[in-house]
Coordinates of C-alpha atoms and ligand atoms in Angstrom, one line a residue:
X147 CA 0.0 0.0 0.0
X148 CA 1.7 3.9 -1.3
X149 CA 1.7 5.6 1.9
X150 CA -0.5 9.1 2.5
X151 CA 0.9 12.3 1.4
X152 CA 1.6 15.4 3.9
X153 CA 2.4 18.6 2.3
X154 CA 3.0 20.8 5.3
X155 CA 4.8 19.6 8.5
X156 CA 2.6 18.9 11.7
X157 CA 4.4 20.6 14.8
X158 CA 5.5 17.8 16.8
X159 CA 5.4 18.0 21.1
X160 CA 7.3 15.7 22.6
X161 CA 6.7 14.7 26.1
X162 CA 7.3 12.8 29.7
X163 CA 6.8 9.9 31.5
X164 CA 4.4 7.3 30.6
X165 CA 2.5 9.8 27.7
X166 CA 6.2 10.0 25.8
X167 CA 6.4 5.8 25.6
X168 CA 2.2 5.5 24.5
X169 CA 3.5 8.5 22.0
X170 CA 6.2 6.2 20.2
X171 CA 4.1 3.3 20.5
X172 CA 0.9 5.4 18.7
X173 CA 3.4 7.0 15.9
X174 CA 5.3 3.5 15.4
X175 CA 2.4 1.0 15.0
X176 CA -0.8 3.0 14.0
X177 CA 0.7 6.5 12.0
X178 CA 4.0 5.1 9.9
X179 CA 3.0 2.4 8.6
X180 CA 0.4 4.1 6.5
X181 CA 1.4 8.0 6.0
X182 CA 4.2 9.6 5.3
X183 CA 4.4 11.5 7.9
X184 CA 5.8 15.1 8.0
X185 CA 6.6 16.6 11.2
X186 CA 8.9 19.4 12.9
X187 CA 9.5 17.9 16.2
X188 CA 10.4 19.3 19.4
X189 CA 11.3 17.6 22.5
X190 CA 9.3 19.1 25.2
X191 CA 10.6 16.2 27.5
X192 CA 11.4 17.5 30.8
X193 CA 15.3 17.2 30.4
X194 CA 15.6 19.0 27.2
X195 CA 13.1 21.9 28.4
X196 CA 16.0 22.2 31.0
X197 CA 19.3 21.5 28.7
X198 CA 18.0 24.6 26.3
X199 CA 16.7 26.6 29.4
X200 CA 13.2 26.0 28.3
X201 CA 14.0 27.8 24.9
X202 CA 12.6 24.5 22.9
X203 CA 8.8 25.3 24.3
X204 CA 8.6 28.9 23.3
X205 CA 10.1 27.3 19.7
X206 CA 7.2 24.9 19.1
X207 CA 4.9 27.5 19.9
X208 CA 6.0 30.0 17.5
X209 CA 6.4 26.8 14.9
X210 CA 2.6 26.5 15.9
X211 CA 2.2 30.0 14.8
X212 CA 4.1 29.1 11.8
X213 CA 2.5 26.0 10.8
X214 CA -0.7 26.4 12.2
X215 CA -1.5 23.1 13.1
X216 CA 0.5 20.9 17.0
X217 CA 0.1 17.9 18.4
X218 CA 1.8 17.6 21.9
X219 CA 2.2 14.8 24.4
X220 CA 1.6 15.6 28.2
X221 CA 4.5 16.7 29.9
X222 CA 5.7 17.3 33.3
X223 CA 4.7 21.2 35.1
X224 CA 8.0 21.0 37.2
X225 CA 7.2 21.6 41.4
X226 CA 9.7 21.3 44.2
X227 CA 9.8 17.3 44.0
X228 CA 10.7 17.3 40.1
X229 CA 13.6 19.9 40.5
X230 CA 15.3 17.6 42.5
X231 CA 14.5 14.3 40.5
X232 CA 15.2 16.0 37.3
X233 CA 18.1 18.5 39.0
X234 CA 16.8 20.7 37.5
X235 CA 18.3 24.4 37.2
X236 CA 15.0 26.2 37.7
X237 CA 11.1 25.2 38.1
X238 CA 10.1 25.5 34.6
X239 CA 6.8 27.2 33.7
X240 CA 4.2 25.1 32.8
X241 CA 4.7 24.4 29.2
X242 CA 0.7 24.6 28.6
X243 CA 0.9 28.1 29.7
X244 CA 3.9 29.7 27.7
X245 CA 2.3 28.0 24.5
X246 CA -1.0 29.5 25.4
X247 CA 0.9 33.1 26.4
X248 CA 2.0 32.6 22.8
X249 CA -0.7 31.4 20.9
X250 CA -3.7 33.7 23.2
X251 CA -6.5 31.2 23.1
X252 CA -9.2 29.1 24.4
X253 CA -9.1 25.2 25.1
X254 CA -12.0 23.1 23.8
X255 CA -12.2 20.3 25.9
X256 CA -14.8 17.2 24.5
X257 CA -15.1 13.8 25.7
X258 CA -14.8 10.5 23.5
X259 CA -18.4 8.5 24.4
X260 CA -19.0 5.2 23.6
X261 CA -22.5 3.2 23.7
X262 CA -21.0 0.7 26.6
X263 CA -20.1 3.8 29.0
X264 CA -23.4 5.6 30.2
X265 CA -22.6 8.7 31.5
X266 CA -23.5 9.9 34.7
X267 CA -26.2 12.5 33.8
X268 CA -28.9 10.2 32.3
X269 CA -30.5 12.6 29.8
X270 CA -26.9 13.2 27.9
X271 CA -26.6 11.6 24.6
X272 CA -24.0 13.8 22.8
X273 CA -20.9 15.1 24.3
X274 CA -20.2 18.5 26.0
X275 CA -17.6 20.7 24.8
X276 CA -16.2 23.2 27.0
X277 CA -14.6 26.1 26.2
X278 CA -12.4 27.5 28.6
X279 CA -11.3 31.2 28.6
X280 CA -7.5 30.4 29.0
X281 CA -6.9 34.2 30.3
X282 CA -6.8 36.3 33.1
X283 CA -9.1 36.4 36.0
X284 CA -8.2 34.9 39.4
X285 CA -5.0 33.0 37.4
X286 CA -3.8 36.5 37.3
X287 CA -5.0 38.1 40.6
X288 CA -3.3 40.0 43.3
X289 CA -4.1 38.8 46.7
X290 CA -3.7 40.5 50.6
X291 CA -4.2 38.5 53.5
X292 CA -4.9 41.5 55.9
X293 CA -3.7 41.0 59.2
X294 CA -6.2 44.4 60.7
X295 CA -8.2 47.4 60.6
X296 CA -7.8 49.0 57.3
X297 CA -9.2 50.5 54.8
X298 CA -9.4 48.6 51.3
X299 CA -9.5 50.6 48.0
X300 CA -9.8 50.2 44.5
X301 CA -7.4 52.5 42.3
X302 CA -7.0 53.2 38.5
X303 CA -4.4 55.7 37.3
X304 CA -4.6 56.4 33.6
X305 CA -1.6 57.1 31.7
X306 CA -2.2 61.2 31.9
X307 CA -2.0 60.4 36.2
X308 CA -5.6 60.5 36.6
X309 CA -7.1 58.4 39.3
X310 CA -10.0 56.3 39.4
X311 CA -10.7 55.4 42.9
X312 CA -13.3 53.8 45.3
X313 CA -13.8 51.8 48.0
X314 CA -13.5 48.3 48.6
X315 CA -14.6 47.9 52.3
X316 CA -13.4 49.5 55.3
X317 CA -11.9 46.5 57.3
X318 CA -12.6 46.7 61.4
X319 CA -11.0 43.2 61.5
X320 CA -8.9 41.1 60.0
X321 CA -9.6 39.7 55.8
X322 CA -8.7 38.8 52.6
X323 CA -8.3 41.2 49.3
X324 CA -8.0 40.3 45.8
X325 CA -7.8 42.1 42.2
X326 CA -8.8 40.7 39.3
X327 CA -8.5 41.7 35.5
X328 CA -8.9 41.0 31.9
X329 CA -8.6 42.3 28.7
X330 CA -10.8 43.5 26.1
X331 CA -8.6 42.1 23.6
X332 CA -8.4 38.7 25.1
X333 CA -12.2 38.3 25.5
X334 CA -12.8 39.2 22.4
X335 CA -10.5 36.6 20.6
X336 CA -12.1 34.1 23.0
X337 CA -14.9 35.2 21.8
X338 CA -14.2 34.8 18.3
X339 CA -12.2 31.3 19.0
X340 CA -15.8 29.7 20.6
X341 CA -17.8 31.4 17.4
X342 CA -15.3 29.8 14.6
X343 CA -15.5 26.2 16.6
X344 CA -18.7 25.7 17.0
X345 CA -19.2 26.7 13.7
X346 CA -16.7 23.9 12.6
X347 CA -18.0 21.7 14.5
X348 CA -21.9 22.9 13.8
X349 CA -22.7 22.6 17.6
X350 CA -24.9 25.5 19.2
X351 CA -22.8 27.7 21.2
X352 CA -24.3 28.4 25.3
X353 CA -22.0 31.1 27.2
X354 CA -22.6 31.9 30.4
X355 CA -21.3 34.6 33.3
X356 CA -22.8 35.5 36.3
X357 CA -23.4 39.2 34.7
X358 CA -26.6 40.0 37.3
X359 CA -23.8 39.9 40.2
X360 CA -20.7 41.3 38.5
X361 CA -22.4 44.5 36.5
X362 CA -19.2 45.4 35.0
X363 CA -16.6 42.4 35.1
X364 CA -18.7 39.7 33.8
X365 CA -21.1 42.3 31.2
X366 CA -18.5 42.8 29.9
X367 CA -17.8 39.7 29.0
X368 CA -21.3 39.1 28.2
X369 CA -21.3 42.5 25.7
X370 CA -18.3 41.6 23.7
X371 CA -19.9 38.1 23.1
X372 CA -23.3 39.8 21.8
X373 CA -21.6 42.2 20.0
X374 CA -19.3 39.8 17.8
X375 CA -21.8 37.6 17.5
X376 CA -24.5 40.3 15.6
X377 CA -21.6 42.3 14.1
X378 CA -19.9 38.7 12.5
X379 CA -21.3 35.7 13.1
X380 CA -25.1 35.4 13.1
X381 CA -25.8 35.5 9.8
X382 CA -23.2 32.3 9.7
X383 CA -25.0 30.7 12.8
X384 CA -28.4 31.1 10.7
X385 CA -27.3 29.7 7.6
X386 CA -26.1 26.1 9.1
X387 CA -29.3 26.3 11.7
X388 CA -27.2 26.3 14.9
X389 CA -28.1 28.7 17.8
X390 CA -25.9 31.2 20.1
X391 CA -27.3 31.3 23.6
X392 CA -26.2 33.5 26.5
X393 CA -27.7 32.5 30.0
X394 CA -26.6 33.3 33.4
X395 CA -23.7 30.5 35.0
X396 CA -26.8 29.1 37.7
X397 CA -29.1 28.9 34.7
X398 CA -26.5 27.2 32.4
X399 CA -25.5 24.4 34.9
X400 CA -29.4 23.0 36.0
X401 CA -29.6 23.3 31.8
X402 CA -26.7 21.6 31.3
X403 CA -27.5 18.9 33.4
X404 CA -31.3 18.2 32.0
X405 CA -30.0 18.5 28.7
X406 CA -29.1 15.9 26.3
X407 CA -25.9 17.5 24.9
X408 CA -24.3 18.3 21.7
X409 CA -23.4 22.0 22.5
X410 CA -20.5 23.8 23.2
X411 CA -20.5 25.8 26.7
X412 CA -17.9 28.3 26.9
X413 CA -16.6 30.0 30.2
X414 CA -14.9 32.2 32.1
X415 CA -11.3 31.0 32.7
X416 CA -12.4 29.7 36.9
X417 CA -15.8 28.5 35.5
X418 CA -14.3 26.9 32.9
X419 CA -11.3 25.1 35.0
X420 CA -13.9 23.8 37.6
X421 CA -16.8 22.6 34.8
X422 CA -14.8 20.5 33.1
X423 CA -13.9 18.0 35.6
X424 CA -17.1 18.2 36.3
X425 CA -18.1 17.4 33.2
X426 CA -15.2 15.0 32.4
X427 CA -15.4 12.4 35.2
X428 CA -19.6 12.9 34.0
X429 CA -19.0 11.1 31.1
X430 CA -16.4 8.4 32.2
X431 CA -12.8 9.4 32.3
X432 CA -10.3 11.4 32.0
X433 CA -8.7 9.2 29.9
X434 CA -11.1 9.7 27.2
X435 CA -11.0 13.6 27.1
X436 CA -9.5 15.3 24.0
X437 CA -8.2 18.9 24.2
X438 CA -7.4 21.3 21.5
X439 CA -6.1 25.0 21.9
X440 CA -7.8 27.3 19.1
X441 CA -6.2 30.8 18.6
X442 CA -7.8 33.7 17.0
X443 CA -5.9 33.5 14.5
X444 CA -6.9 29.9 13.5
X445 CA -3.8 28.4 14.9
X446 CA -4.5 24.3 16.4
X447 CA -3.1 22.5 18.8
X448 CA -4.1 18.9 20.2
X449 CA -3.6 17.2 22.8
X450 CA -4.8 14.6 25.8
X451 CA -6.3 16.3 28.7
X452 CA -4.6 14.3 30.9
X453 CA -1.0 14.3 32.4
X454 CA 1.6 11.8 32.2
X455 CA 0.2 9.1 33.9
X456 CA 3.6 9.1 36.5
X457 CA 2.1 5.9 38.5
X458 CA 2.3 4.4 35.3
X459 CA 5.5 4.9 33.9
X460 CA 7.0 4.0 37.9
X461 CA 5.6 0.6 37.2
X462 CA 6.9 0.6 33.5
X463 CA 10.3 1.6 34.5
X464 CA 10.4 -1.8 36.9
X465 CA 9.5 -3.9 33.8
X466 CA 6.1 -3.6 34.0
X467 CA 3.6 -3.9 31.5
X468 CA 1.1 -1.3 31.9
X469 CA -2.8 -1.1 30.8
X470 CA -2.3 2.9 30.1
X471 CA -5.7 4.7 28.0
X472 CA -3.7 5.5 25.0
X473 CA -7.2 7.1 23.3
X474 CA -7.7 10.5 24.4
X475 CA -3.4 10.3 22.8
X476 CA -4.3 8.9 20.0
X477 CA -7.1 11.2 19.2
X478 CA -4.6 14.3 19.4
X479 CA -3.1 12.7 16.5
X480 CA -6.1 12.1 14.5
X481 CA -7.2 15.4 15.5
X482 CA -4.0 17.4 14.4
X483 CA -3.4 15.2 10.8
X484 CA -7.6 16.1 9.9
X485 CA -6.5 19.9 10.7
X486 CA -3.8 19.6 8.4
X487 CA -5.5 18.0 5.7
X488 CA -9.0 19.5 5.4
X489 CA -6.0 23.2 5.3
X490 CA -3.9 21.5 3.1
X491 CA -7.1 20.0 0.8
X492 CA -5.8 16.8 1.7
X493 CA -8.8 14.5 1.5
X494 CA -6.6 10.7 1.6
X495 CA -5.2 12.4 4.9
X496 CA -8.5 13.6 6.5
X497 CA -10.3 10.1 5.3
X498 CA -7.0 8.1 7.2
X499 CA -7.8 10.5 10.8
X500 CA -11.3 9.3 10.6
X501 CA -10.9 5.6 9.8
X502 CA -8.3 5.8 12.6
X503 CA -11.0 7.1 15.0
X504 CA -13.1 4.8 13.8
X505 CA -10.8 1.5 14.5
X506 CA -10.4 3.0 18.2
X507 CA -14.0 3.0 19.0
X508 CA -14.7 -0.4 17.1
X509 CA -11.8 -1.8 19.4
X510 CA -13.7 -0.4 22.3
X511 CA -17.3 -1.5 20.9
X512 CA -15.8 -5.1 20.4
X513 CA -15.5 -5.0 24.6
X514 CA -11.4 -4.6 24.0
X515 CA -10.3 -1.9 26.5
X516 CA -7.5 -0.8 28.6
X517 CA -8.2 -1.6 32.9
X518 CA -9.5 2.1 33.7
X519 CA -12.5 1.4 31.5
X520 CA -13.7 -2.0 32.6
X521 CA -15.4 -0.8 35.7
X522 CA -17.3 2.0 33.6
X523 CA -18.6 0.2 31.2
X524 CA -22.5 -1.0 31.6
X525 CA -22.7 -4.4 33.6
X526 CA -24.4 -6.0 30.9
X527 CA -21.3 -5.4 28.2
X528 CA -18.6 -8.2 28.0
X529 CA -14.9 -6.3 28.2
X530 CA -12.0 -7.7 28.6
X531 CA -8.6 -5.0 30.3
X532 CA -5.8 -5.7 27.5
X533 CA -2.5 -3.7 27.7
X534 CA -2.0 -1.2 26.2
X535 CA 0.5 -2.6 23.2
X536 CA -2.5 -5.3 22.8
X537 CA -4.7 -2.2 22.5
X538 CA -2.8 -0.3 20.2
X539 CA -2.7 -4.0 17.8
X540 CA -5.6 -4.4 17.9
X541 CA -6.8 -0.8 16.6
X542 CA -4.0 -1.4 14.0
X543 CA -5.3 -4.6 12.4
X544 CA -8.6 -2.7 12.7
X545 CA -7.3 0.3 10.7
X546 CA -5.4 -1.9 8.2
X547 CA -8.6 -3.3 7.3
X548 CA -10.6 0.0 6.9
X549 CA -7.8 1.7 4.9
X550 CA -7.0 -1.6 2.4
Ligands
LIG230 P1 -2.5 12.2 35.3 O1 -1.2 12.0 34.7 O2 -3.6 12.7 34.5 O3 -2.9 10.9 36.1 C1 -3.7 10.9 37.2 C2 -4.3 9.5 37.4 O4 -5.4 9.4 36.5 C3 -3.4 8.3 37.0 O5 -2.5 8.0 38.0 C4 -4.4 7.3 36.5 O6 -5.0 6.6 37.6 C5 -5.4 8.1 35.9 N1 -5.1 8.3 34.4 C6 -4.9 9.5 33.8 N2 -4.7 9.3 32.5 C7 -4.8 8.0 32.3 C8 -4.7 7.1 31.1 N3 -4.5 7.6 29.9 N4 -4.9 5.8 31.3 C9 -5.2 5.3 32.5 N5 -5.3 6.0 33.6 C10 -5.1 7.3 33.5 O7 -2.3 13.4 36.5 P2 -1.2 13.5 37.6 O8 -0.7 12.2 38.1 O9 -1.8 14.5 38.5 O10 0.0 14.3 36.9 C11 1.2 13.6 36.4 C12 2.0 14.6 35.7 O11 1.4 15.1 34.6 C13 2.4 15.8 36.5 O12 3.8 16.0 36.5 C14 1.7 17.0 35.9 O13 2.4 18.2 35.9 C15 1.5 16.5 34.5 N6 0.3 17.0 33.8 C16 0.4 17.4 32.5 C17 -0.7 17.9 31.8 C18 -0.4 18.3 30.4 O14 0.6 18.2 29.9 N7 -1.5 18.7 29.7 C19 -1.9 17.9 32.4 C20 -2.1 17.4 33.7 C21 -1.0 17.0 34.4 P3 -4.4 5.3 38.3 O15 -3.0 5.5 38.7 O16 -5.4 5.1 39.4 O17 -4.5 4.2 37.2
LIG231 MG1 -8.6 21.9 36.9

């Protein structure tokens, strides 16, 4: 069989841990074989984020911006314990975080569902998207812990020196303080991000802020949205019949749950961080939750929205053989080669990332699954825990098949 064409490179992210051997494994026995694949590959690994003083990260984002299309493996955010098993010379930033600093944009987060695993919320039937303002807010905030009386205030001085200024609260005891901000420019290419993707993906698009409370934080959010929307989009949203929505955040979440999905909710950056847990462990497993970061600018990158498995890879690196989820993985893959061929007009390589997501949930719906799943699935389904290079064969043969 002649091999699938790339024209442009796919920016390839390295990783850690038990995500970097699943990573090999997925490129070795279910990509090379049948494409001739094309990719500009970083090492985000942990020990070469520190040989090049993290320099490599801020490169594969700016390839991203390049290229326009990533796929990147979990790596390690580097705390107090990892400096000293790494030695490393500093704590290294999260690399999530410079590659969103560099690329400004909003994560998508949307399970994989399968017939066997019923979620939690009986009424959902599709999956839940969440969009998550990746910005600002408390991630951003300055904090007091005030140890007394006090008073608190609130002060803006513009560039000519003139202040803006009110109070807070006059403390008689001691508190807490915190400042929050955002930008208009970064809520407005969130804005614009969650438009474009559900559009892509012709989902309705729900947003939701708790605007009644916070009459000049969250409206504002809430304005920006309505405004793009009229001014750019809603002629767009008519033609394929999908709907914007804008509710308030206690509204949203008793809709959500009666709902039966197949929307994109998009949130604040705290809303956003908390509801897709929520939403996540709803619907089975982490495991089986694909992420992609969407710029304004229409720059893509996937990835799993887990981490690197660690308790995994400790048992791997005894000689272990491990029964690690490789799908929400392998689904960054498929996701990142359909990117590139529906830009490049590729149709062989966008065919070969469905068929590949296909195989994977025919593996699943055959009752072939890796241990986290077995006590998920519904008690009447037979499943049998494989590991998870018995997995990945058995997707292969599977995708063979499909693309012969
Ligand atoms: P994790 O790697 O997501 O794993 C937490 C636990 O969830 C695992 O121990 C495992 O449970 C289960 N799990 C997660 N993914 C699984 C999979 N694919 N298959 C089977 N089970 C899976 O989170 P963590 O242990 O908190 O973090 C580990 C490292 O990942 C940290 O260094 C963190 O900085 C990093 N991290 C990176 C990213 C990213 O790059 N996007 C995101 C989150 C965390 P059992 O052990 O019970 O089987
Ligand atoms: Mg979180």
């Amino acid at each position: 069989m002649e091999k699938i064409k790339m024209t442009t490179p796919l920016v390839e992210m390295d990783g850690d841990e038990m995500t970097r051997i699943i990573w090999q494994e997925i490129k070795d026995e279910l990509i090379l074989p049948f494409v001739d694949l094309k990719t500009e590959y970083y090492d985000l690994g942990l020990k070469m984020r520190n040989d090049t003083d993290d320099k490599i990260t801020w490169d594969s984002a700016y390839a991203t911006k390049k290229y326009g299309v990533a796929v990147k493996c979990a790596t390690i955010t580097p705390n107090a314990q990892r400096v000293e098993e790494y030695n490393l010379k500093e704590m290294w930033k999260s690399p999530n975080g410079t590659i969103r600093a560099v690329l400004d944009g909003t994560v998508f987060r949307a399970p994989i569902i399968i017939p066997s695993v019923k979620p939690a919320v009986k009424t959902w039937e599709k999956p839940i998207t969440i969009a998550r303002h990746a910005y600002g807010d408390v991630y951003k905030a300055t904090e007091f812990r005030l140890e007394g009386e006090g008073k608190a205030e609130l002060v803006f001085t513009d560039k000519d020196g003139n202040e803006k200024r009110e109070t807070i609260y006059d403390f008689e005891c001691p508190g807490v303080l915190q400042g929050q901000y955002n930008k208009d420019t970064s809520i407005k290419s969130f804005a614009r991000s969650c438009f474009n993707y559900a559009l892509a993906t012709r989902q309705d698009l729900w947003f939701s802020t708790k605007d009644t409370i916070s009459k000049k934080y969250d409206q504002t959010f809430k304005f920006i949205f309505q405004e793009i929307y009229d001014n750019e989009y809603k002629e767009k949203f008519e033609e394929l019949g999908i709907t914007y929505f804008y509710t308030l955040i206690d509204d949203a979440v008793a809709r959500v749950i009666r709902s039966k999905g197949g929307f994109v909710w998009a949130l604040k950056n705290y809303d956003g961080d908390v509801m897709s847990d929520m939403v996540s462990t709803a619907f089975g497993s982490l495991a089986m939750m694909t992420s992609v970061l969407v710029s304004p600018d229409g720059n893509y990158e996937y990835e799993a929205a887990h981490g690197t498995v660690t308790r995994h890879y400790y048992r791997y690196l005894k000689g272990e053989k491990t029964s690690t989820n490789p799908m929400a993985t392998i689904f960054a893959w498929s996701g990142a080669l359909r990117k590139r061929g529906e830009l490049d007009g590729l149709t062989d390589l966008v065919d070969y990332a469905d068929k590949l997501e296909s195989a994977c949930l025919d593996t699943l719906n055959a009752g072939i699954m890796t241990k986290d799943l077995i006590p998920l699935v519904d008690s009447g389904v037979e499943a049998k825990a494989v590991l998870t290079s018995e997995f990945i064969a058995e997707i292969k043969s599977r995708l063979a098949e499909k693309l012969s």
